[in-house]
CSV table of C-alpha atoms and ligand atoms in Angstrom, one decimal:
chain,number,residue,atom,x,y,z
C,1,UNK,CA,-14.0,-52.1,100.7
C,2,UNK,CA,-11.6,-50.2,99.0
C,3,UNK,CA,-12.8,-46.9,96.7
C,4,UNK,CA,-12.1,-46.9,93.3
C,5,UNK,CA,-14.2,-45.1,91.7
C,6,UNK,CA,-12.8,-41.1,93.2
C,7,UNK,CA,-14.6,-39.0,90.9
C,8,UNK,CA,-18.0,-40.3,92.4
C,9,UNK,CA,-16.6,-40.0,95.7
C,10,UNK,CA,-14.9,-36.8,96.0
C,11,UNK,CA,-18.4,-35.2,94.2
C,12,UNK,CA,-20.9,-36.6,96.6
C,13,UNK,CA,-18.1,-36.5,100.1
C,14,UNK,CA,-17.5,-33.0,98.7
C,15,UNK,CA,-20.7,-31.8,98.4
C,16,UNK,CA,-21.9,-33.2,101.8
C,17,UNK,CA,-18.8,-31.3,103.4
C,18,UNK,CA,-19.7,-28.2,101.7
C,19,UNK,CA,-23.4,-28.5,102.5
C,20,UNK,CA,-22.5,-28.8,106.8
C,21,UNK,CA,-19.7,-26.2,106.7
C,22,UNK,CA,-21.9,-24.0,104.8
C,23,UNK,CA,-25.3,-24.0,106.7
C,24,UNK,CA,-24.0,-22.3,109.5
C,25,UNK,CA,-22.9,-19.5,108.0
C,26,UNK,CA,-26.1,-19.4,105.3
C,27,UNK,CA,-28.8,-20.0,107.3
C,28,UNK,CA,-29.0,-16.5,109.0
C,29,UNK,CA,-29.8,-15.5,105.2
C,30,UNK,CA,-32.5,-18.1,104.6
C,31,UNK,CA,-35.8,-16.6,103.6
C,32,UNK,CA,-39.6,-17.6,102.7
C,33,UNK,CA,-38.3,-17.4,98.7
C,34,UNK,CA,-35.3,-19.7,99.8
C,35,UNK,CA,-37.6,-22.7,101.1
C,36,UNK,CA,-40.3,-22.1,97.8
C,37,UNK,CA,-37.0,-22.8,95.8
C,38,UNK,CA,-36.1,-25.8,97.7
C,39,UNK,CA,-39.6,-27.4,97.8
C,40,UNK,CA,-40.7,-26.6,94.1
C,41,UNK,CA,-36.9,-28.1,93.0
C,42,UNK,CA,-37.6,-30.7,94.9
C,43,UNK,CA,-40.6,-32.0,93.9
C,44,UNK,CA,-39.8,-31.5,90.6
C,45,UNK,CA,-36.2,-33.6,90.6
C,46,UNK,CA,-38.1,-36.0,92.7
C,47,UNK,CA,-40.6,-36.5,90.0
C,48,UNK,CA,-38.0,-36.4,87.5
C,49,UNK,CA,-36.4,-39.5,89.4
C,50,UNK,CA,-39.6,-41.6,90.1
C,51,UNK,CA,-42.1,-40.5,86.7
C,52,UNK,CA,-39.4,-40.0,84.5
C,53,UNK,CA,-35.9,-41.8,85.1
C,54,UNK,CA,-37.5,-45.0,87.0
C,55,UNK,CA,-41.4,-45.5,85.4
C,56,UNK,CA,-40.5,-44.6,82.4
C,57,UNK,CA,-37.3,-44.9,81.1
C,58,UNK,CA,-36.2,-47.6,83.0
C,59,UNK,CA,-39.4,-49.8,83.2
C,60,UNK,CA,-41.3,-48.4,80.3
C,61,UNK,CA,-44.7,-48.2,81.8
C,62,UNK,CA,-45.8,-46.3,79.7
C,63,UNK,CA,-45.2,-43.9,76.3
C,64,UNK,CA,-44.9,-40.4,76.6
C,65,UNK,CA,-44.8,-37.5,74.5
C,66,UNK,CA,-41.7,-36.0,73.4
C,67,UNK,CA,-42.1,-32.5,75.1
C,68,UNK,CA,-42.9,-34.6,78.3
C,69,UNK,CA,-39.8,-36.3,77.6
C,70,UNK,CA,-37.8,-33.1,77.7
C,71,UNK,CA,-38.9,-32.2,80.4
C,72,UNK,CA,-38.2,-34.6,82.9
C,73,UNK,CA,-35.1,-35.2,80.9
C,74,UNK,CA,-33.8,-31.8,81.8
C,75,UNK,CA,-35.9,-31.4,85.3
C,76,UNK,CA,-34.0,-35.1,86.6
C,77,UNK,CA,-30.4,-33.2,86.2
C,78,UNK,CA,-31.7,-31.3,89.2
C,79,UNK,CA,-31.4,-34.6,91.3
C,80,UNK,CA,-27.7,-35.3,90.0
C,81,UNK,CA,-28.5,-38.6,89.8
C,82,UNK,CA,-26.5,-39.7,86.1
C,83,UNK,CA,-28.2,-39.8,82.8
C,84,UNK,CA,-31.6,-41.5,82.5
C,85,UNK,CA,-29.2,-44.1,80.3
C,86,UNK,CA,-27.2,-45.0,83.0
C,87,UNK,CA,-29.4,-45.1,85.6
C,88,UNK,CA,-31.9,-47.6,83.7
C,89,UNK,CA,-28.8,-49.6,82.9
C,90,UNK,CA,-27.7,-50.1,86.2
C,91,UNK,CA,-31.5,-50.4,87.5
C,92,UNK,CA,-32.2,-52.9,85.1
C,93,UNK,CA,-29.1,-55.2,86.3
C,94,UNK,CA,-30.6,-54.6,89.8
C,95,UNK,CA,-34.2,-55.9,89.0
C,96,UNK,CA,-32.8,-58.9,87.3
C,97,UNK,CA,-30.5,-59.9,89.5
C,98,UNK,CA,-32.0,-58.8,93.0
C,99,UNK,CA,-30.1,-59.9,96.2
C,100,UNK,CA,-27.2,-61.2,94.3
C,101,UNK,CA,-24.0,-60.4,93.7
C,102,UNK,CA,-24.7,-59.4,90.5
C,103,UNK,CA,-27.1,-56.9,91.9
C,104,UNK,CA,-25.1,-53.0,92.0
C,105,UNK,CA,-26.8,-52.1,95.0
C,106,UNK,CA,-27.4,-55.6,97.0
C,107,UNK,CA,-28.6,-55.1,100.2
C,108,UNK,CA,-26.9,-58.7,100.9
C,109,UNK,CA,-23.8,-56.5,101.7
C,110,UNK,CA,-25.4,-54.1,104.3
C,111,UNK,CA,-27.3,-50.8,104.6
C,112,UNK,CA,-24.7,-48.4,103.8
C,113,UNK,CA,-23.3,-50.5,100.7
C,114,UNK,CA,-26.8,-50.4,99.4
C,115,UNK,CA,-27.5,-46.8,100.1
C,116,UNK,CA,-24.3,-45.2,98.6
C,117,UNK,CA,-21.2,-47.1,99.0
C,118,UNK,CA,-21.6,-49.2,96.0
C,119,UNK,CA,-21.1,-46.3,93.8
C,120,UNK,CA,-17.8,-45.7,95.2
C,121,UNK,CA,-16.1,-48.9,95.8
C,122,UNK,CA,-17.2,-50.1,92.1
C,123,UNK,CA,-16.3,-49.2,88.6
C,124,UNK,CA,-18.9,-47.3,86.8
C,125,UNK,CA,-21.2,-49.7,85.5
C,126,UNK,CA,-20.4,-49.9,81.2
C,127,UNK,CA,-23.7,-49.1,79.1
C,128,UNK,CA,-25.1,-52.7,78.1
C,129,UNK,CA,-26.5,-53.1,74.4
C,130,UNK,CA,-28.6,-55.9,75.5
C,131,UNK,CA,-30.0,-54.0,78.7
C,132,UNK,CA,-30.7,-50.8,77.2
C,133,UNK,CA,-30.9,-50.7,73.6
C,134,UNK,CA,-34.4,-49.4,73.1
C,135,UNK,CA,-32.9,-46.2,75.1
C,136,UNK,CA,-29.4,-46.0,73.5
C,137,UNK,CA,-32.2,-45.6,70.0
C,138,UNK,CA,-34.1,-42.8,71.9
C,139,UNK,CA,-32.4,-39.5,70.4
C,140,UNK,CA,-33.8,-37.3,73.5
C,141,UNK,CA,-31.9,-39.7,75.9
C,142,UNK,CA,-29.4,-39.9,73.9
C,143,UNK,CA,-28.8,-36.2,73.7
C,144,UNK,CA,-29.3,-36.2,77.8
C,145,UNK,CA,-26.9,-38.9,78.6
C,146,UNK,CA,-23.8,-36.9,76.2
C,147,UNK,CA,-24.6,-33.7,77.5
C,148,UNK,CA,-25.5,-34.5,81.1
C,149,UNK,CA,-22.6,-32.7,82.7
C,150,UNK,CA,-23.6,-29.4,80.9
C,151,UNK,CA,-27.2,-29.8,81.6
C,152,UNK,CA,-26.7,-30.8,85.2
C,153,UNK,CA,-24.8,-27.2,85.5
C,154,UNK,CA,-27.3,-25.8,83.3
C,155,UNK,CA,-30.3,-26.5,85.3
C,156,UNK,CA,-28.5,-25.7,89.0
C,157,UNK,CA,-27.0,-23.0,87.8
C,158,UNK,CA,-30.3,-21.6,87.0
C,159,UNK,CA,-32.0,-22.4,90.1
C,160,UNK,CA,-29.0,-20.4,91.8
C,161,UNK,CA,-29.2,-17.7,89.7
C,162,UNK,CA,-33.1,-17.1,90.6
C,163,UNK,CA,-32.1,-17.6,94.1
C,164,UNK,CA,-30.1,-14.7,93.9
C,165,UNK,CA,-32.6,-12.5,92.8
C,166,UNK,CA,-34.0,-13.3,96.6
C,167,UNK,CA,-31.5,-13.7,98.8
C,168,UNK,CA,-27.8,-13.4,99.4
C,169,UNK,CA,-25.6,-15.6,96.7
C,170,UNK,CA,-24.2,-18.0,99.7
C,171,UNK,CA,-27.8,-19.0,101.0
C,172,UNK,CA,-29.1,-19.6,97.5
C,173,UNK,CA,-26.1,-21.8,97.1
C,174,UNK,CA,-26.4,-23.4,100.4
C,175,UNK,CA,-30.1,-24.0,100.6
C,176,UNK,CA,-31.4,-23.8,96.9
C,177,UNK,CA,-28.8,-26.4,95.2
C,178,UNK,CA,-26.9,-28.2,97.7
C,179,UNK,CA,-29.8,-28.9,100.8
C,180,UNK,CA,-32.0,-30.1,97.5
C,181,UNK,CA,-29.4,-32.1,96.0
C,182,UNK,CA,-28.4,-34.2,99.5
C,183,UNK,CA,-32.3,-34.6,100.4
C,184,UNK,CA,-33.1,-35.8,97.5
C,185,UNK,CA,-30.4,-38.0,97.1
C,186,UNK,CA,-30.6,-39.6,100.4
C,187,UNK,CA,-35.0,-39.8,99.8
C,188,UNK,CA,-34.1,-41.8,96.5
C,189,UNK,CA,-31.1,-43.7,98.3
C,190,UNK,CA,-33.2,-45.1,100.8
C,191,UNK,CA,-35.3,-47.2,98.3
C,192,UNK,CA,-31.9,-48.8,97.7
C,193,UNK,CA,-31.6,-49.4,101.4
C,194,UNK,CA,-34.5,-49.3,103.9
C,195,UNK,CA,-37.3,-50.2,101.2
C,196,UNK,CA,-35.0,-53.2,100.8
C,197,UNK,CA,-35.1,-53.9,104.9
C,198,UNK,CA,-38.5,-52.5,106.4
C,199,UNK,CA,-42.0,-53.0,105.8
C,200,UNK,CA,-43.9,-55.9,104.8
C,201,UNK,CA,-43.4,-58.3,102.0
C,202,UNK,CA,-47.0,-59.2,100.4
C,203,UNK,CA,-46.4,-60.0,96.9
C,204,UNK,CA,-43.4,-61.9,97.2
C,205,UNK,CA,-41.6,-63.2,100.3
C,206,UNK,CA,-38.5,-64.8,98.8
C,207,UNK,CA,-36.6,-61.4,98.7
C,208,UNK,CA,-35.5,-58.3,99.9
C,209,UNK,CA,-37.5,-55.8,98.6
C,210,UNK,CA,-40.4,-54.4,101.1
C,211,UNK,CA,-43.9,-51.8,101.1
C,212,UNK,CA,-43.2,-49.4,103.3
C,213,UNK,CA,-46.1,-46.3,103.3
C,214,UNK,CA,-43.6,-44.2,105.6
C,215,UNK,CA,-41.2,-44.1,102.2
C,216,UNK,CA,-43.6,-44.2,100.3
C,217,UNK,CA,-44.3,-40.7,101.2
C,218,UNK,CA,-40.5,-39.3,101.6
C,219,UNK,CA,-39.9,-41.0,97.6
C,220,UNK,CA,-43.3,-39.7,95.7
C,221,UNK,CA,-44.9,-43.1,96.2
C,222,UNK,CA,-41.8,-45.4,95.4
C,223,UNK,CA,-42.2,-46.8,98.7
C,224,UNK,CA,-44.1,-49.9,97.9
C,225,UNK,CA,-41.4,-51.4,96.7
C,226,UNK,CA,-41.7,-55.1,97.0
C,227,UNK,CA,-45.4,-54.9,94.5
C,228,UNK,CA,-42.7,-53.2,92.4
C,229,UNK,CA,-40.2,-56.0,92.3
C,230,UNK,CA,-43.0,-58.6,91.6
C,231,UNK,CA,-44.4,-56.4,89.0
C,232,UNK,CA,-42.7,-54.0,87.9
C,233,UNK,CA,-44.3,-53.5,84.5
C,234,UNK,CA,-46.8,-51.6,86.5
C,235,UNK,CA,-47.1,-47.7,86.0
C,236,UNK,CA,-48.2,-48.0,89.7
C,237,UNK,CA,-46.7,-48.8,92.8
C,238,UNK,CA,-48.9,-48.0,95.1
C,239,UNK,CA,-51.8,-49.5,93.7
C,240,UNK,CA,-54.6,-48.9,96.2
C,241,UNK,CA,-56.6,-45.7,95.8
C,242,UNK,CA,-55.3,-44.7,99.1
C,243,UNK,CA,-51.8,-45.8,98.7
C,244,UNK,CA,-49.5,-42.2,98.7
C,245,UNK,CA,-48.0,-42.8,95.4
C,246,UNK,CA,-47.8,-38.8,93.7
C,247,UNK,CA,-46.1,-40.2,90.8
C,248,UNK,CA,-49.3,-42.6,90.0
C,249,UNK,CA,-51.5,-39.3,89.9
C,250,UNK,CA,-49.2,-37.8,87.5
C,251,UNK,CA,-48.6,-40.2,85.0
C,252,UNK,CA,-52.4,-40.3,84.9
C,253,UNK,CA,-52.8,-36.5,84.6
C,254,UNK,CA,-50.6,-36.6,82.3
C,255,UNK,CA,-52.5,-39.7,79.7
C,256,UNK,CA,-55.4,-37.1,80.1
C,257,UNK,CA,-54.5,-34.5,79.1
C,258,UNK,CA,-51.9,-36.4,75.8
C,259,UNK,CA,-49.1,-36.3,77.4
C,260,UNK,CA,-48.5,-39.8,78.4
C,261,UNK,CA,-50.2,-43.0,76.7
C,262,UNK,CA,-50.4,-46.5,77.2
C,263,UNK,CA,-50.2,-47.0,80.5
C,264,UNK,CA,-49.8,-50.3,81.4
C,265,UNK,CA,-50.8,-51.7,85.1
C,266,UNK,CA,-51.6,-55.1,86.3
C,267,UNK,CA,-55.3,-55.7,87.4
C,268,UNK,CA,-56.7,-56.8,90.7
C,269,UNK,CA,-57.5,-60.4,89.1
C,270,UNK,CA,-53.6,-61.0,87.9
C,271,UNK,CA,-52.7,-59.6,90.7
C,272,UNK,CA,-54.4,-62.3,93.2
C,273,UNK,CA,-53.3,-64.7,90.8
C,274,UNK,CA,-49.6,-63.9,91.4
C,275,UNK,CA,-50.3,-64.0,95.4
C,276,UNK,CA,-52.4,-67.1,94.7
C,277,UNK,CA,-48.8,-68.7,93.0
C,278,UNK,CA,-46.6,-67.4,95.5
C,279,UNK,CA,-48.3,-68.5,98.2
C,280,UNK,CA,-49.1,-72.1,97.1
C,281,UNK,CA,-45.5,-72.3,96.0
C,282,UNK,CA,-43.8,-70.9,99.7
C,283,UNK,CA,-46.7,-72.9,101.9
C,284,UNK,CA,-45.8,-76.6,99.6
C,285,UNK,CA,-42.1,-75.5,100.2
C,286,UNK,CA,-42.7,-75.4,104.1
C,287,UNK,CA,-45.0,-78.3,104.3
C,288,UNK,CA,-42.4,-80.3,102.3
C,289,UNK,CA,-41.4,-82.8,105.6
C,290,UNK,CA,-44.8,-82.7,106.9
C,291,UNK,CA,-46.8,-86.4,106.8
C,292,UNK,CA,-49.3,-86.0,109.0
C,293,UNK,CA,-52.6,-86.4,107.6
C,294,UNK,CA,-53.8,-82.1,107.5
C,295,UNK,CA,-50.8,-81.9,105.8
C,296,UNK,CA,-51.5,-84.1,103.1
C,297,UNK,CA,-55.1,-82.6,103.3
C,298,UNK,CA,-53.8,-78.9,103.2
C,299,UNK,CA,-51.2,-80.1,100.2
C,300,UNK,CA,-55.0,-81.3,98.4
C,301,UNK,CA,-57.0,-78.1,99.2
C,302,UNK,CA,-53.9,-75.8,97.9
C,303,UNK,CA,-53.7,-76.9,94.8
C,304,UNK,CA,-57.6,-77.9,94.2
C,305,UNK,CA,-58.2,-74.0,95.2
C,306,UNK,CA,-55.3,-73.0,93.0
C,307,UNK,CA,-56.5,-74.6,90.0
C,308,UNK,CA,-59.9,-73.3,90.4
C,309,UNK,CA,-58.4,-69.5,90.9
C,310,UNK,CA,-56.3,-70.2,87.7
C,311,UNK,CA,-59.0,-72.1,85.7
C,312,UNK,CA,-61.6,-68.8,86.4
C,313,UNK,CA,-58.7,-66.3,85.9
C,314,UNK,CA,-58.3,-67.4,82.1
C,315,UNK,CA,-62.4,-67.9,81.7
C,316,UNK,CA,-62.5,-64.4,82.6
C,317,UNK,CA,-59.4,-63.4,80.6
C,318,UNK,CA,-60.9,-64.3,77.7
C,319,UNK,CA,-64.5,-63.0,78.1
C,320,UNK,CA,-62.6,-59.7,78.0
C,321,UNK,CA,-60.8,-60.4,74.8
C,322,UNK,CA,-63.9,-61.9,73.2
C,323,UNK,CA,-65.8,-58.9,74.6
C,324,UNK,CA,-63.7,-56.1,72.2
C,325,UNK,CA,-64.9,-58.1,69.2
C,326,UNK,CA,-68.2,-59.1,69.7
C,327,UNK,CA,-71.9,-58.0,68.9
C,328,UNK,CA,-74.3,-56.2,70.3
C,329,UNK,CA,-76.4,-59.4,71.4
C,330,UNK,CA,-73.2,-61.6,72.2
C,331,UNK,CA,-72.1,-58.6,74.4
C,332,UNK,CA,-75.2,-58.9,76.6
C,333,UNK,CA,-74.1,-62.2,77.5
C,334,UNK,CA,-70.8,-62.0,78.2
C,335,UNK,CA,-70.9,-58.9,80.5
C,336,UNK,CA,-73.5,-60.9,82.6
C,337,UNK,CA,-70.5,-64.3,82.3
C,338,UNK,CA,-67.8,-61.7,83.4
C,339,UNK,CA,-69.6,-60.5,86.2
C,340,UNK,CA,-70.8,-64.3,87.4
C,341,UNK,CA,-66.9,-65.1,86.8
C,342,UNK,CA,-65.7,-61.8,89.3
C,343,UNK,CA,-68.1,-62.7,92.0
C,344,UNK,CA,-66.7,-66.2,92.0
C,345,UNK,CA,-63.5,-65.3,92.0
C,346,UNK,CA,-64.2,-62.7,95.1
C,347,UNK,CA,-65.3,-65.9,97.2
C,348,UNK,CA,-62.0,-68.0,95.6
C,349,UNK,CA,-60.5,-65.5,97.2
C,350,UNK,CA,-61.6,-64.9,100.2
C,351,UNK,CA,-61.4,-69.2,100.6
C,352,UNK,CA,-57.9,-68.8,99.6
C,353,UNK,CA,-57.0,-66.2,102.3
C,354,UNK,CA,-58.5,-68.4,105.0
C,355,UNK,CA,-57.1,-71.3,103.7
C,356,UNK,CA,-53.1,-69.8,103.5
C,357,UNK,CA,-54.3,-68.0,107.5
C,358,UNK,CA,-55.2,-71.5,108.8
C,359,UNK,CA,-52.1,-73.4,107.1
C,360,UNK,CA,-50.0,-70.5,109.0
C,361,UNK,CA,-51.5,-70.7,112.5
C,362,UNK,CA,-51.5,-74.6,112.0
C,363,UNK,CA,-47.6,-74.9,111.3
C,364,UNK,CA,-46.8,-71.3,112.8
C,365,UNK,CA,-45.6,-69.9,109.5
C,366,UNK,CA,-43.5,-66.8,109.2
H,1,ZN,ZN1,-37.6,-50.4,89.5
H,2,ZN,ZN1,-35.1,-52.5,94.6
């Protein structure tokens, strides 16, 4: 694959030179302050990328407060990762067209295409009206993606000059701007790559994208990436309380304290409901030849349960609605219906999960 786009490349082939014949020669001037820089500019262009660029502007998961826009508008030029425009643009195009060739990063075409090579051997992708234009109306993005070049040296040139105050102009260089900018690209990278090759695929099996906790804690929770391709209008993506997912806690800090509103996440209900789909639709799909009779049996229970899940999902659905409207008395009654209808559906489920475990020992399923 030939490189067209040189700009790209010589910046990030540069760098990474720079970076390995540097260290040698820095590192003796490395100090405690040099490695609080590092971590603290870090964390905060890591952020910047996952709370900012990716939950926000690219999947709108939320609304956020114009000063909170600023900031993670200028913090994200730490990570040198293009303009929140762009990168929603180009991140939108991958979400819709996954595994393909339209996909800018398709895994499809290796590790190393996904993880960095496409932004060589490609054009830069052109800003899309119909992908992006609630963000090209967004005067603070706006304002980002002209100016990003200037910002970008703005922000790093800043971090190097309070490195100086502590150590020795070559080591704040070294290990304040360029160690943070290749860790930070590579962490971010590998969502493009490895979350797209390793880790389990619960929420949808038909493509690439994978939960993996290991990334989850090198990419400030991004890690759970295939619950993110099913749902991606989630604020979440590591939705269990124990999932490492930083970026979660934030955005929640954040909507208490005004910064951020709206949050929008999927709950557990519509979430089994998806799995209860996807399932039914990959276990028919496999069964399709089968004739023998617990076949046709297991063909009858999957969509009997199915319907029942489905039929109980939109009973309880609807109590909620009905539930913002209603009075006092009428209230009484449906809290008792919603809690009748959520400890139903917890046995459903439970019967589906045995049901999809016995239908994959029984015609030994991937
Ligand atoms: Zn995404
Ligand atoms: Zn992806």
């Amino acid at each position: 694959m030939r490189i067209v786009n040189w700009g790209t490349f010589s910046a990030i082939a540069g760098y990474h030179v720079a970076l390995f014949a540097l260290l040698p020669f820095a590192f003796g001037g490395f100090n405690a302050a040099t490695w609080i820089i590092y971590l603290v500019t870090f964390i905060l262009s890591g952020l910047a990328i996952t709370a900012g660029h990716h939950r926000l502007f690219a999947h709108k998961t939320y609304d956020a407060h114009p000063v909170y826009e600023w900031f993670w508008l200028f913090m994200s030029a730490l990570a040198g990762q293009m303009s929140a425009l762009s990168w929603s643009n180009d991140h939108r195009i991958h979400h819709s067209h996954v595994d393909t060739e339209k996909d800018p990063y398709n895994i499809n075409r290796g590790f190393w295409y996904a993880h960095v090579w496409w932004l060589f051997v490609n054009p830069l992708i052109p800003i899309d009206e119909r992908i992006v234009g609630d963000l090209l109306k967004n005067k603070r993005v706006m304002f980002q993606h002209k100016y990003y070049g200037w910002i970008f040296l703005a922000v790093n040139g800043a971090v190097f000059g309070i490195g100086c105050l502590f150590m020795s102009p070559l080591a704040s260089f070294v290990g304040c701007v360029l160690l943070r900018i290749f860790t930070i690209h590579h962490c971010t990278w590998f969502i493009n790559s490895l979350a797209h090759m390793w880790g389990s695929r619960t929420y949808s099996a038909e493509q690439t994208a994978a939960d993996n906790a290991v990334l989850a804690l090198l990419t400030f929770g991004e890690g759970y990436h295939n619950y993110h391709h099913t749902l991606a209008n989630d604020y979440r993506n590591g939705i269990r309380w124990y999932h490492f997912d930083p970026t979660k806690w934030l955005i929640w800090t954040a909507s208490k304290i005004g910064l951020a509103s709206n949050l929008r996440w999927v709950n557990d209900i519509r979430i089994q409901q998806t799995l209860v789909n996807k399932d039914k639709q990959l276990l028919l799909e496999r069964i399709r030849h089968e004739i023998d009779e617990t076949a046709l049996e297991l063909r009858e229970k999957l969509e009997e349960l199915s319907k029942q899940f489905e039929a109980k999902a939109a009973e309880l659905a609807k109590a909620y609605r009905e539930l913002k409207v209603a009075t006092e008395e009428r209230r009484r009654i449906l809290l008792l219906e919603i809690k009748r209808l959520r400890r139903e559906l917890r046995v459903d489920w439970k019967n589906w999960v045995s049901l999809t475990e016995l239908a994959e020992k029984r015609y030994a399923l991937a």
